[in-house]
mmCIF file with all atom_site columns, C-alpha atoms in Angstrom:
data_model
loop_
_atom_site.group_PDB
_atom_site.id
_atom_site.type_symbol
_atom_site.label_atom_id
_atom_site.label_alt_id
_atom_site.label_comp_id
_atom_site.label_asym_id
_atom_site.label_entity_id
_atom_site.label_seq_id
_atom_site.pdbx_PDB_ins_code
_atom_site.Cartn_x
_atom_site.Cartn_y
_atom_site.Cartn_z
_atom_site.occupancy
_atom_site.B_iso_or_equiv
_atom_site.pdbx_formal_charge
_atom_site.auth_seq_id
_atom_site.auth_comp_id
_atom_site.auth_asym_id
_atom_site.auth_atom_id
_atom_site.pdbx_PDB_model_num
ATOM 1   C CA . UNK I 1 1   ? -20.796 -4.431  -20.966 1.00 0.00 ? 1   UNK I CA 1
ATOM 2   C CA . UNK I 1 2   ? -18.746 -7.334  -19.617 1.00 0.00 ? 2   UNK I CA 1
ATOM 3   C CA . UNK I 1 3   ? -15.501 -5.715  -20.497 1.00 0.00 ? 3   UNK I CA 1
ATOM 4   C CA . UNK I 1 4   ? -16.454 -2.406  -19.144 1.00 0.00 ? 4   UNK I CA 1
ATOM 5   C CA . UNK I 1 5   ? -17.711 -4.017  -15.710 1.00 0.00 ? 5   UNK I CA 1
ATOM 6   C CA . UNK I 1 6   ? -14.435 -5.929  -15.656 1.00 0.00 ? 6   UNK I CA 1
ATOM 7   C CA . UNK I 1 7   ? -12.212 -2.587  -15.874 1.00 0.00 ? 7   UNK I CA 1
ATOM 8   C CA . UNK I 1 8   ? -14.545 -1.078  -13.510 1.00 0.00 ? 8   UNK I CA 1
ATOM 9   C CA . UNK I 1 9   ? -14.312 -3.712  -10.865 1.00 0.00 ? 9   UNK I CA 1
ATOM 10  C CA . UNK I 1 10  ? -10.606 -3.791  -11.285 1.00 0.00 ? 10  UNK I CA 1
ATOM 11  C CA . UNK I 1 11  ? -10.184 -0.109  -10.475 1.00 0.00 ? 11  UNK I CA 1
ATOM 12  C CA . UNK I 1 12  ? -12.774 -0.149  -7.625  1.00 0.00 ? 12  UNK I CA 1
ATOM 13  C CA . UNK I 1 13  ? -11.278 -3.431  -5.890  1.00 0.00 ? 13  UNK I CA 1
ATOM 14  C CA . UNK I 1 14  ? -7.851  -2.191  -6.272  1.00 0.00 ? 14  UNK I CA 1
ATOM 15  C CA . UNK I 1 15  ? -8.374  1.085   -5.135  1.00 0.00 ? 15  UNK I CA 1
ATOM 16  C CA . UNK I 1 16  ? -10.178 -0.113  -1.995  1.00 0.00 ? 16  UNK I CA 1
ATOM 17  C CA . UNK I 1 17  ? -7.801  -2.430  -1.408  1.00 0.00 ? 17  UNK I CA 1
ATOM 18  C CA . UNK I 1 18  ? -4.863  -0.294  -1.477  1.00 0.00 ? 18  UNK I CA 1
ATOM 19  C CA . UNK I 1 19  ? -5.972  3.300   -0.410  1.00 0.00 ? 19  UNK I CA 1
ATOM 20  C CA . UNK I 1 20  ? -5.683  2.772   3.283   1.00 0.00 ? 20  UNK I CA 1
ATOM 21  C CA . UNK I 1 21  ? -2.131  4.266   4.604   1.00 0.00 ? 21  UNK I CA 1
ATOM 22  C CA . UNK I 1 22  ? 0.088   1.235   4.928   1.00 0.00 ? 22  UNK I CA 1
ATOM 23  C CA . UNK I 1 23  ? 3.621   0.068   4.081   1.00 0.00 ? 23  UNK I CA 1
ATOM 24  C CA . UNK I 1 24  ? 3.803   0.569   0.375   1.00 0.00 ? 24  UNK I CA 1
ATOM 25  C CA . UNK I 1 25  ? 1.959   3.884   0.035   1.00 0.00 ? 25  UNK I CA 1
ATOM 26  C CA . UNK I 1 26  ? 3.852   5.208   2.967   1.00 0.00 ? 26  UNK I CA 1
ATOM 27  C CA . UNK I 1 27  ? 7.032   4.257   1.483   1.00 0.00 ? 27  UNK I CA 1
ATOM 28  C CA . UNK I 1 28  ? 6.064   6.122   -1.729  1.00 0.00 ? 28  UNK I CA 1
ATOM 29  C CA . UNK I 1 29  ? 5.077   9.297   0.414   1.00 0.00 ? 29  UNK I CA 1
ATOM 30  C CA . UNK I 1 30  ? 8.282   9.175   2.215   1.00 0.00 ? 30  UNK I CA 1
ATOM 31  C CA . UNK I 1 31  ? 10.303  8.537   -0.981  1.00 0.00 ? 31  UNK I CA 1
ATOM 32  C CA . UNK I 1 32  ? 8.555   11.616  -2.468  1.00 0.00 ? 32  UNK I CA 1
ATOM 33  C CA . UNK I 1 33  ? 9.614   13.915  0.498   1.00 0.00 ? 33  UNK I CA 1
ATOM 34  C CA . UNK I 1 34  ? 13.142  12.481  1.048   1.00 0.00 ? 34  UNK I CA 1
ATOM 35  C CA . UNK I 1 35  ? 14.133  12.117  -2.521  1.00 0.00 ? 35  UNK I CA 1
ATOM 36  C CA . UNK I 1 36  ? 11.998  13.106  -5.256  1.00 0.00 ? 36  UNK I CA 1
ATOM 37  C CA . UNK I 1 37  ? 8.586   12.164  -7.075  1.00 0.00 ? 37  UNK I CA 1
ATOM 38  C CA . UNK I 1 38  ? 10.547  10.438  -9.815  1.00 0.00 ? 38  UNK I CA 1
ATOM 39  C CA . UNK I 1 39  ? 12.040  7.914   -7.331  1.00 0.00 ? 39  UNK I CA 1
ATOM 40  C CA . UNK I 1 40  ? 8.679   7.422   -5.745  1.00 0.00 ? 40  UNK I CA 1
ATOM 41  C CA . UNK I 1 41  ? 6.763   6.905   -9.052  1.00 0.00 ? 41  UNK I CA 1
ATOM 42  C CA . UNK I 1 42  ? 9.681   4.451   -9.883  1.00 0.00 ? 42  UNK I CA 1
ATOM 43  C CA . UNK I 1 43  ? 8.955   2.420   -6.773  1.00 0.00 ? 43  UNK I CA 1
ATOM 44  C CA . UNK I 1 44  ? 5.275   2.755   -7.693  1.00 0.00 ? 44  UNK I CA 1
ATOM 45  C CA . UNK I 1 45  ? 5.607   1.464   -11.017 1.00 0.00 ? 45  UNK I CA 1
ATOM 46  C CA . UNK I 1 46  ? 7.648   -1.757  -9.776  1.00 0.00 ? 46  UNK I CA 1
ATOM 47  C CA . UNK I 1 47  ? 4.796   -2.292  -7.132  1.00 0.00 ? 47  UNK I CA 1
ATOM 48  C CA . UNK I 1 48  ? 2.052   -2.203  -9.663  1.00 0.00 ? 48  UNK I CA 1
ATOM 49  C CA . UNK I 1 49  ? 3.918   -4.728  -12.002 1.00 0.00 ? 49  UNK I CA 1
ATOM 50  C CA . UNK I 1 50  ? 3.582   -7.245  -9.221  1.00 0.00 ? 50  UNK I CA 1
ATOM 51  C CA . UNK I 1 51  ? 0.081   -6.130  -8.639  1.00 0.00 ? 51  UNK I CA 1
ATOM 52  C CA . UNK I 1 52  ? -0.888  -6.899  -12.062 1.00 0.00 ? 52  UNK I CA 1
ATOM 53  C CA . UNK I 1 53  ? 0.618   -10.487 -11.539 1.00 0.00 ? 53  UNK I CA 1
ATOM 54  C CA . UNK I 1 54  ? -0.896  -10.882 -8.453  1.00 0.00 ? 54  UNK I CA 1
ATOM 55  C CA . UNK I 1 55  ? -4.379  -9.903  -9.428  1.00 0.00 ? 55  UNK I CA 1
ATOM 56  C CA . UNK I 1 56  ? -3.975  -12.112 -12.559 1.00 0.00 ? 56  UNK I CA 1
ATOM 57  C CA . UNK I 1 57  ? -2.889  -15.166 -10.617 1.00 0.00 ? 57  UNK I CA 1
ATOM 58  C CA . UNK I 1 58  ? -5.817  -14.456 -7.841  1.00 0.00 ? 58  UNK I CA 1
ATOM 59  C CA . UNK I 1 59  ? -8.590  -14.087 -10.509 1.00 0.00 ? 59  UNK I CA 1
ATOM 60  C CA . UNK I 1 60  ? -7.266  -17.176 -12.655 1.00 0.00 ? 60  UNK I CA 1
ATOM 61  C CA . UNK I 1 61  ? -7.238  -19.197 -9.880  1.00 0.00 ? 61  UNK I CA 1
ATOM 62  C CA . UNK I 1 62  ? -10.698 -18.176 -8.758  1.00 0.00 ? 62  UNK I CA 1
ATOM 63  C CA . UNK I 1 63  ? -11.912 -19.132 -12.570 1.00 0.00 ? 63  UNK I CA 1
ATOM 64  C CA . UNK I 1 64  ? -11.076 -22.910 -11.584 1.00 0.00 ? 64  UNK I CA 1
ATOM 65  C CA . UNK I 1 65  ? -12.843 -22.629 -8.383  1.00 0.00 ? 65  UNK I CA 1
ATOM 66  C CA . UNK I 1 66  ? -15.657 -20.815 -10.028 1.00 0.00 ? 66  UNK I CA 1
ATOM 67  C CA . UNK I 1 67  ? -16.080 -23.987 -12.547 1.00 0.00 ? 67  UNK I CA 1
ATOM 68  C CA . UNK I 1 68  ? -16.280 -26.276 -9.535  1.00 0.00 ? 68  UNK I CA 1
ATOM 69  C CA . UNK I 1 69  ? -19.662 -25.551 -7.676  1.00 0.00 ? 69  UNK I CA 1
ATOM 70  C CA . UNK I 1 70  ? -18.569 -27.497 -4.707  1.00 0.00 ? 70  UNK I CA 1
ATOM 71  C CA . UNK I 1 71  ? -15.276 -25.654 -4.198  1.00 0.00 ? 71  UNK I CA 1
ATOM 72  C CA . UNK I 1 72  ? -16.680 -22.534 -5.317  1.00 0.00 ? 72  UNK I CA 1
ATOM 73  C CA . UNK I 1 73  ? -19.695 -22.338 -3.238  1.00 0.00 ? 73  UNK I CA 1
ATOM 74  C CA . UNK I 1 74  ? -17.624 -23.533 -0.331  1.00 0.00 ? 74  UNK I CA 1
ATOM 75  C CA . UNK I 1 75  ? -15.174 -20.578 -0.803  1.00 0.00 ? 75  UNK I CA 1
ATOM 76  C CA . UNK I 1 76  ? -17.882 -18.334 -1.207  1.00 0.00 ? 76  UNK I CA 1
ATOM 77  C CA . UNK I 1 77  ? -18.945 -19.151 2.170   1.00 0.00 ? 77  UNK I CA 1
ATOM 78  C CA . UNK I 1 78  ? -15.427 -18.814 3.654   1.00 0.00 ? 78  UNK I CA 1
ATOM 79  C CA . UNK I 1 79  ? -15.265 -15.692 1.691   1.00 0.00 ? 79  UNK I CA 1
ATOM 80  C CA . UNK I 1 80  ? -18.270 -14.041 3.600   1.00 0.00 ? 80  UNK I CA 1
ATOM 81  C CA . UNK I 1 81  ? -16.629 -15.200 6.884   1.00 0.00 ? 81  UNK I CA 1
ATOM 82  C CA . UNK I 1 82  ? -13.518 -13.350 5.990   1.00 0.00 ? 82  UNK I CA 1
ATOM 83  C CA . UNK I 1 83  ? -15.550 -10.352 4.927   1.00 0.00 ? 83  UNK I CA 1
ATOM 84  C CA . UNK I 1 84  ? -16.978 -10.430 8.500   1.00 0.00 ? 84  UNK I CA 1
ATOM 85  C CA . UNK I 1 85  ? -13.484 -11.257 9.915   1.00 0.00 ? 85  UNK I CA 1
ATOM 86  C CA . UNK I 1 86  ? -12.207 -8.133  7.905   1.00 0.00 ? 86  UNK I CA 1
ATOM 87  C CA . UNK I 1 87  ? -14.871 -5.880  9.363   1.00 0.00 ? 87  UNK I CA 1
ATOM 88  C CA . UNK I 1 88  ? -14.054 -6.816  13.097  1.00 0.00 ? 88  UNK I CA 1
ATOM 89  C CA . UNK I 1 89  ? -10.463 -6.411  12.087  1.00 0.00 ? 89  UNK I CA 1
ATOM 90  C CA . UNK I 1 90  ? -10.730 -3.012  10.569  1.00 0.00 ? 90  UNK I CA 1
ATOM 91  C CA . UNK I 1 91  ? -12.722 -1.939  13.442  1.00 0.00 ? 91  UNK I CA 1
ATOM 92  C CA . UNK I 1 92  ? -10.179 -2.923  16.005  1.00 0.00 ? 92  UNK I CA 1
ATOM 93  C CA . UNK I 1 93  ? -7.253  -1.346  13.594  1.00 0.00 ? 93  UNK I CA 1
ATOM 94  C CA . UNK I 1 94  ? -9.541  1.872   13.869  1.00 0.00 ? 94  UNK I CA 1
ATOM 95  C CA . UNK I 1 95  ? -9.673  1.831   17.579  1.00 0.00 ? 95  UNK I CA 1
ATOM 96  C CA . UNK I 1 96  ? -5.957  0.998   17.799  1.00 0.00 ? 96  UNK I CA 1
ATOM 97  C CA . UNK I 1 97  ? -5.085  3.898   15.195  1.00 0.00 ? 97  UNK I CA 1
ATOM 98  C CA . UNK I 1 98  ? -6.815  6.420   17.713  1.00 0.00 ? 98  UNK I CA 1
ATOM 99  C CA . UNK I 1 99  ? -3.923  5.788   20.119  1.00 0.00 ? 99  UNK I CA 1
ATOM 100 C CA . UNK I 1 100 ? -1.008  6.216   17.385  1.00 0.00 ? 100 UNK I CA 1
ATOM 101 C CA . UNK I 1 101 ? 0.410   9.344   16.576  1.00 0.00 ? 101 UNK I CA 1
ATOM 102 C CA . UNK I 1 102 ? 2.204   8.384   13.193  1.00 0.00 ? 102 UNK I CA 1
ATOM 103 C CA . UNK I 1 103 ? 3.307   5.696   10.808  1.00 0.00 ? 103 UNK I CA 1
ATOM 104 C CA . UNK I 1 104 ? 6.883   4.976   10.873  1.00 0.00 ? 104 UNK I CA 1
ATOM 105 C CA . UNK I 1 105 ? 8.374   3.561   7.661   1.00 0.00 ? 105 UNK I CA 1
ATOM 106 C CA . UNK I 1 106 ? 12.301  2.652   6.983   1.00 0.00 ? 106 UNK I CA 1
ATOM 107 C CA . UNK I 1 107 ? 13.399  3.402   3.566   1.00 0.00 ? 107 UNK I CA 1
ATOM 108 C CA . UNK I 1 108 ? 16.346  1.005   2.036   1.00 0.00 ? 108 UNK I CA 1
ATOM 109 C CA . UNK I 1 109 ? 18.602  3.665   0.720   1.00 0.00 ? 109 UNK I CA 1
ATOM 110 C CA . UNK I 1 110 ? 20.841  1.318   -1.365  1.00 0.00 ? 110 UNK I CA 1
ATOM 111 C CA . UNK I 1 111 ? 18.268  -0.465  -3.791  1.00 0.00 ? 111 UNK I CA 1
ATOM 112 C CA . UNK I 1 112 ? 17.155  0.626   -7.359  1.00 0.00 ? 112 UNK I CA 1
ATOM 113 C CA . UNK I 1 113 ? 13.611  1.974   -6.697  1.00 0.00 ? 113 UNK I CA 1
ATOM 114 C CA . UNK I 1 114 ? 12.007  -0.259  -9.549  1.00 0.00 ? 114 UNK I CA 1
ATOM 115 C CA . UNK I 1 115 ? 12.976  -3.425  -8.056  1.00 0.00 ? 115 UNK I CA 1
ATOM 116 C CA . UNK I 1 116 ? 12.692  -2.108  -4.564  1.00 0.00 ? 116 UNK I CA 1
ATOM 117 C CA . UNK I 1 117 ? 9.045   -1.661  -5.196  1.00 0.00 ? 117 UNK I CA 1
ATOM 118 C CA . UNK I 1 118 ? 8.628   -5.112  -6.843  1.00 0.00 ? 118 UNK I CA 1
ATOM 119 C CA . UNK I 1 119 ? 10.237  -6.719  -3.830  1.00 0.00 ? 119 UNK I CA 1
ATOM 120 C CA . UNK I 1 120 ? 8.123   -4.814  -1.162  1.00 0.00 ? 120 UNK I CA 1
ATOM 121 C CA . UNK I 1 121 ? 4.866   -5.504  -3.050  1.00 0.00 ? 121 UNK I CA 1
ATOM 122 C CA . UNK I 1 122 ? 5.747   -9.193  -3.532  1.00 0.00 ? 122 UNK I CA 1
ATOM 123 C CA . UNK I 1 123 ? 5.812   -9.470  0.267   1.00 0.00 ? 123 UNK I CA 1
ATOM 124 C CA . UNK I 1 124 ? 2.114   -8.708  0.201   1.00 0.00 ? 124 UNK I CA 1
ATOM 125 C CA . UNK I 1 125 ? 0.581   -12.207 0.818   1.00 0.00 ? 125 UNK I CA 1
ATOM 126 C CA . UNK I 1 126 ? -2.893  -10.718 1.047   1.00 0.00 ? 126 UNK I CA 1
ATOM 127 C CA . UNK I 1 127 ? -3.009  -9.724  -2.405  1.00 0.00 ? 127 UNK I CA 1
ATOM 128 C CA . UNK I 1 128 ? -3.744  -12.730 -4.240  1.00 0.00 ? 128 UNK I CA 1
ATOM 129 C CA . UNK I 1 129 ? -6.554  -14.040 -1.964  1.00 0.00 ? 129 UNK I CA 1
ATOM 130 C CA . UNK I 1 130 ? -7.913  -10.515 -2.042  1.00 0.00 ? 130 UNK I CA 1
ATOM 131 C CA . UNK I 1 131 ? -8.639  -10.503 -6.054  1.00 0.00 ? 131 UNK I CA 1
ATOM 132 C CA . UNK I 1 132 ? -9.531  -14.291 -5.856  1.00 0.00 ? 132 UNK I CA 1
ATOM 133 C CA . UNK I 1 133 ? -12.275 -13.649 -3.344  1.00 0.00 ? 133 UNK I CA 1
ATOM 134 C CA . UNK I 1 134 ? -13.295 -10.508 -4.485  1.00 0.00 ? 134 UNK I CA 1
ATOM 135 C CA . UNK I 1 135 ? -13.706 -11.626 -8.210  1.00 0.00 ? 135 UNK I CA 1
ATOM 136 C CA . UNK I 1 136 ? -15.672 -14.669 -6.770  1.00 0.00 ? 136 UNK I CA 1
ATOM 137 C CA . UNK I 1 137 ? -17.930 -12.279 -4.899  1.00 0.00 ? 137 UNK I CA 1
ATOM 138 C CA . UNK I 1 138 ? -18.689 -10.480 -7.943  1.00 0.00 ? 138 UNK I CA 1
ATOM 139 C CA . UNK I 1 139 ? -19.018 -13.391 -10.112 1.00 0.00 ? 139 UNK I CA 1
ATOM 140 C CA . UNK I 1 140 ? -21.738 -14.543 -7.558  1.00 0.00 ? 140 UNK I CA 1
ATOM 141 C CA . UNK I 1 141 ? -23.637 -11.493 -8.196  1.00 0.00 ? 141 UNK I CA 1
ATOM 142 C CA . UNK I 1 142 ? -23.232 -11.994 -11.989 1.00 0.00 ? 142 UNK I CA 1
ATOM 143 C CA . UNK I 1 143 ? -20.914 -8.890  -12.081 1.00 0.00 ? 143 UNK I CA 1
ATOM 144 C CA . UNK I 1 144 ? -17.775 -10.705 -13.695 1.00 0.00 ? 144 UNK I CA 1
ATOM 145 C CA . UNK I 1 145 ? -17.064 -13.440 -16.061 1.00 0.00 ? 145 UNK I CA 1
ATOM 146 C CA . UNK I 1 146 ? -14.029 -15.516 -16.227 1.00 0.00 ? 146 UNK I CA 1
ATOM 147 C CA . UNK I 1 147 ? -13.086 -15.311 -19.750 1.00 0.00 ? 147 UNK I CA 1
ATOM 148 C CA . UNK I 1 148 ? -9.558  -14.578 -20.322 1.00 0.00 ? 148 UNK I CA 1
ATOM 149 C CA . UNK I 1 149 ? -10.244 -11.043 -21.945 1.00 0.00 ? 149 UNK I CA 1
ATOM 150 C CA . UNK I 1 150 ? -12.068 -9.962  -18.817 1.00 0.00 ? 150 UNK I CA 1
ATOM 151 C CA . UNK I 1 151 ? -9.212  -11.415 -16.497 1.00 0.00 ? 151 UNK I CA 1
ATOM 152 C CA . UNK I 1 152 ? -6.501  -9.559  -18.408 1.00 0.00 ? 152 UNK I CA 1
ATOM 153 C CA . UNK I 1 153 ? -8.653  -6.166  -18.272 1.00 0.00 ? 153 UNK I CA 1
ATOM 154 C CA . UNK I 1 154 ? -9.446  -6.580  -14.739 1.00 0.00 ? 154 UNK I CA 1
ATOM 155 C CA . UNK I 1 155 ? -5.734  -7.252  -14.020 1.00 0.00 ? 155 UNK I CA 1
ATOM 156 C CA . UNK I 1 156 ? -4.624  -4.081  -15.973 1.00 0.00 ? 156 UNK I CA 1
ATOM 157 C CA . UNK I 1 157 ? -7.351  -2.040  -14.263 1.00 0.00 ? 157 UNK I CA 1
ATOM 158 C CA . UNK I 1 158 ? -6.274  -3.205  -10.981 1.00 0.00 ? 158 UNK I CA 1
ATOM 159 C CA . UNK I 1 159 ? -2.612  -2.232  -11.675 1.00 0.00 ? 159 UNK I CA 1
ATOM 160 C CA . UNK I 1 160 ? -3.862  1.094   -13.117 1.00 0.00 ? 160 UNK I CA 1
ATOM 161 C CA . UNK I 1 161 ? -6.027  1.686   -10.109 1.00 0.00 ? 161 UNK I CA 1
ATOM 162 C CA . UNK I 1 162 ? -3.287  0.864   -7.730  1.00 0.00 ? 162 UNK I CA 1
ATOM 163 C CA . UNK I 1 163 ? -0.775  3.204   -9.546  1.00 0.00 ? 163 UNK I CA 1
ATOM 164 C CA . UNK I 1 164 ? -3.363  6.057   -9.196  1.00 0.00 ? 164 UNK I CA 1
ATOM 165 C CA . UNK I 1 165 ? -3.697  5.612   -5.568  1.00 0.00 ? 165 UNK I CA 1
ATOM 166 C CA . UNK I 1 166 ? 0.126   5.601   -5.499  1.00 0.00 ? 166 UNK I CA 1
ATOM 167 C CA . UNK I 1 167 ? 0.438   8.698   -7.582  1.00 0.00 ? 167 UNK I CA 1
ATOM 168 C CA . UNK I 1 168 ? -1.832  10.517  -5.168  1.00 0.00 ? 168 UNK I CA 1
ATOM 169 C CA . UNK I 1 169 ? 0.481   9.682   -2.261  1.00 0.00 ? 169 UNK I CA 1
ATOM 170 C CA . UNK I 1 170 ? 3.594   10.743  -4.350  1.00 0.00 ? 170 UNK I CA 1
ATOM 171 C CA . UNK I 1 171 ? 2.004   13.778  -5.555  1.00 0.00 ? 171 UNK I CA 1
ATOM 172 C CA . UNK I 1 172 ? 0.026   15.202  -2.708  1.00 0.00 ? 172 UNK I CA 1
ATOM 173 C CA . UNK I 1 173 ? 1.400   13.647  0.478   1.00 0.00 ? 173 UNK I CA 1
ATOM 174 C CA . UNK I 1 174 ? 3.074   16.941  1.572   1.00 0.00 ? 174 UNK I CA 1
ATOM 175 C CA . UNK I 1 175 ? -0.128  18.746  1.397   1.00 0.00 ? 175 UNK I CA 1
ATOM 176 C CA . UNK I 1 176 ? -2.151  16.142  3.464   1.00 0.00 ? 176 UNK I CA 1
ATOM 177 C CA . UNK I 1 177 ? 0.809   14.997  5.864   1.00 0.00 ? 177 UNK I CA 1
ATOM 178 C CA . UNK I 1 178 ? -0.743  17.082  8.785   1.00 0.00 ? 178 UNK I CA 1
ATOM 179 C CA . UNK I 1 179 ? -4.181  15.676  8.113   1.00 0.00 ? 179 UNK I CA 1
ATOM 180 C CA . UNK I 1 180 ? -2.903  11.868  7.794   1.00 0.00 ? 180 UNK I CA 1
ATOM 181 C CA . UNK I 1 181 ? -3.316  10.966  11.242  1.00 0.00 ? 181 UNK I CA 1
ATOM 182 C CA . UNK I 1 182 ? -6.984  11.900  11.146  1.00 0.00 ? 182 UNK I CA 1
ATOM 183 C CA . UNK I 1 183 ? -7.336  9.892   7.805   1.00 0.00 ? 183 UNK I CA 1
ATOM 184 C CA . UNK I 1 184 ? -5.559  6.848   9.447   1.00 0.00 ? 184 UNK I CA 1
ATOM 185 C CA . UNK I 1 185 ? -7.786  7.045   12.559  1.00 0.00 ? 185 UNK I CA 1
ATOM 186 C CA . UNK I 1 186 ? -11.229 7.234   10.597  1.00 0.00 ? 186 UNK I CA 1
ATOM 187 C CA . UNK I 1 187 ? -10.610 5.259   7.362   1.00 0.00 ? 187 UNK I CA 1
ATOM 188 C CA . UNK I 1 188 ? -10.511 2.274   8.851   1.00 0.00 ? 188 UNK I CA 1
ATOM 189 C CA . UNK I 1 189 ? -13.917 2.361   10.207  1.00 0.00 ? 189 UNK I CA 1
ATOM 190 C CA . UNK I 1 190 ? -15.036 3.437   6.471   1.00 0.00 ? 190 UNK I CA 1
ATOM 191 C CA . UNK I 1 191 ? -13.612 0.243   5.391   1.00 0.00 ? 191 UNK I CA 1
ATOM 192 C CA . UNK I 1 192 ? -15.259 -1.590  8.243   1.00 0.00 ? 192 UNK I CA 1
ATOM 193 C CA . UNK I 1 193 ? -18.504 -0.343  7.152   1.00 0.00 ? 193 UNK I CA 1
ATOM 194 C CA . UNK I 1 194 ? -18.022 -1.456  3.606   1.00 0.00 ? 194 UNK I CA 1
ATOM 195 C CA . UNK I 1 195 ? -16.888 -4.863  4.420   1.00 0.00 ? 195 UNK I CA 1
ATOM 196 C CA . UNK I 1 196 ? -19.632 -5.187  6.768   1.00 0.00 ? 196 UNK I CA 1
ATOM 197 C CA . UNK I 1 197 ? -22.129 -4.477  4.114   1.00 0.00 ? 197 UNK I CA 1
ATOM 198 C CA . UNK I 1 198 ? -20.744 -6.910  1.628   1.00 0.00 ? 198 UNK I CA 1
ATOM 199 C CA . UNK I 1 199 ? -20.862 -9.616  4.516   1.00 0.00 ? 199 UNK I CA 1
ATOM 200 C CA . UNK I 1 200 ? -24.463 -9.024  5.384   1.00 0.00 ? 200 UNK I CA 1
ATOM 201 C CA . UNK I 1 201 ? -25.391 -9.028  1.592   1.00 0.00 ? 201 UNK I CA 1
ATOM 202 C CA . UNK I 1 202 ? -23.522 -12.388 1.361   1.00 0.00 ? 202 UNK I CA 1
ATOM 203 C CA . UNK I 1 203 ? -25.247 -14.166 4.557   1.00 0.00 ? 203 UNK I CA 1
ATOM 204 C CA . UNK I 1 204 ? -28.528 -12.718 3.123   1.00 0.00 ? 204 UNK I CA 1
ATOM 205 C CA . UNK I 1 205 ? -27.959 -14.406 -0.135  1.00 0.00 ? 205 UNK I CA 1
ATOM 206 C CA . UNK I 1 206 ? -26.751 -17.765 1.604   1.00 0.00 ? 206 UNK I CA 1
ATOM 207 C CA . UNK I 1 207 ? -29.662 -18.067 3.920   1.00 0.00 ? 207 UNK I CA 1
ATOM 208 C CA . UNK I 1 208 ? -32.362 -16.423 2.455   1.00 0.00 ? 208 UNK I CA 1
#
């Protein structure tokens, strides 16, 4: 059951972190349209290789924090306020998105798509803290354990979940391109609601 939870959490957390239209998935969508799906998925595969490393490092780092009650409790409190900040940030992003008509993405035409995906994914500085904080939050609710098998399974499922989202963008972007503006405008509010629920739950556990 522990390993099943690790796989499930890796999928859910990764999908939740990448499903919002951003630089990586929009680049994949544009590659699929301007070149072909094979090149888009090569880019996606390069990106998820980095995601696996990022999720492993974030979760492995969280393992040491979780082993030290002083640091882990302090970080969980910090994580709670980070989720509060994310709730505010996504709400603001949702409001700002109402004013935008589209998302502009510039594609480098000279690079190998696999390594281009690795390079762009490496610039995502929020990935390691995201997996560290979310795994700590799940650990605090006894949903995740920091044994090596669970960490590896979590990281693999995070990579798979990310690739799944990228595949959807590469495969179906043409079908939903005209609806993307609506998605961009409203999905931020959904994510804000989810992070708000996590923040409220954590605050309740901290003080009550």
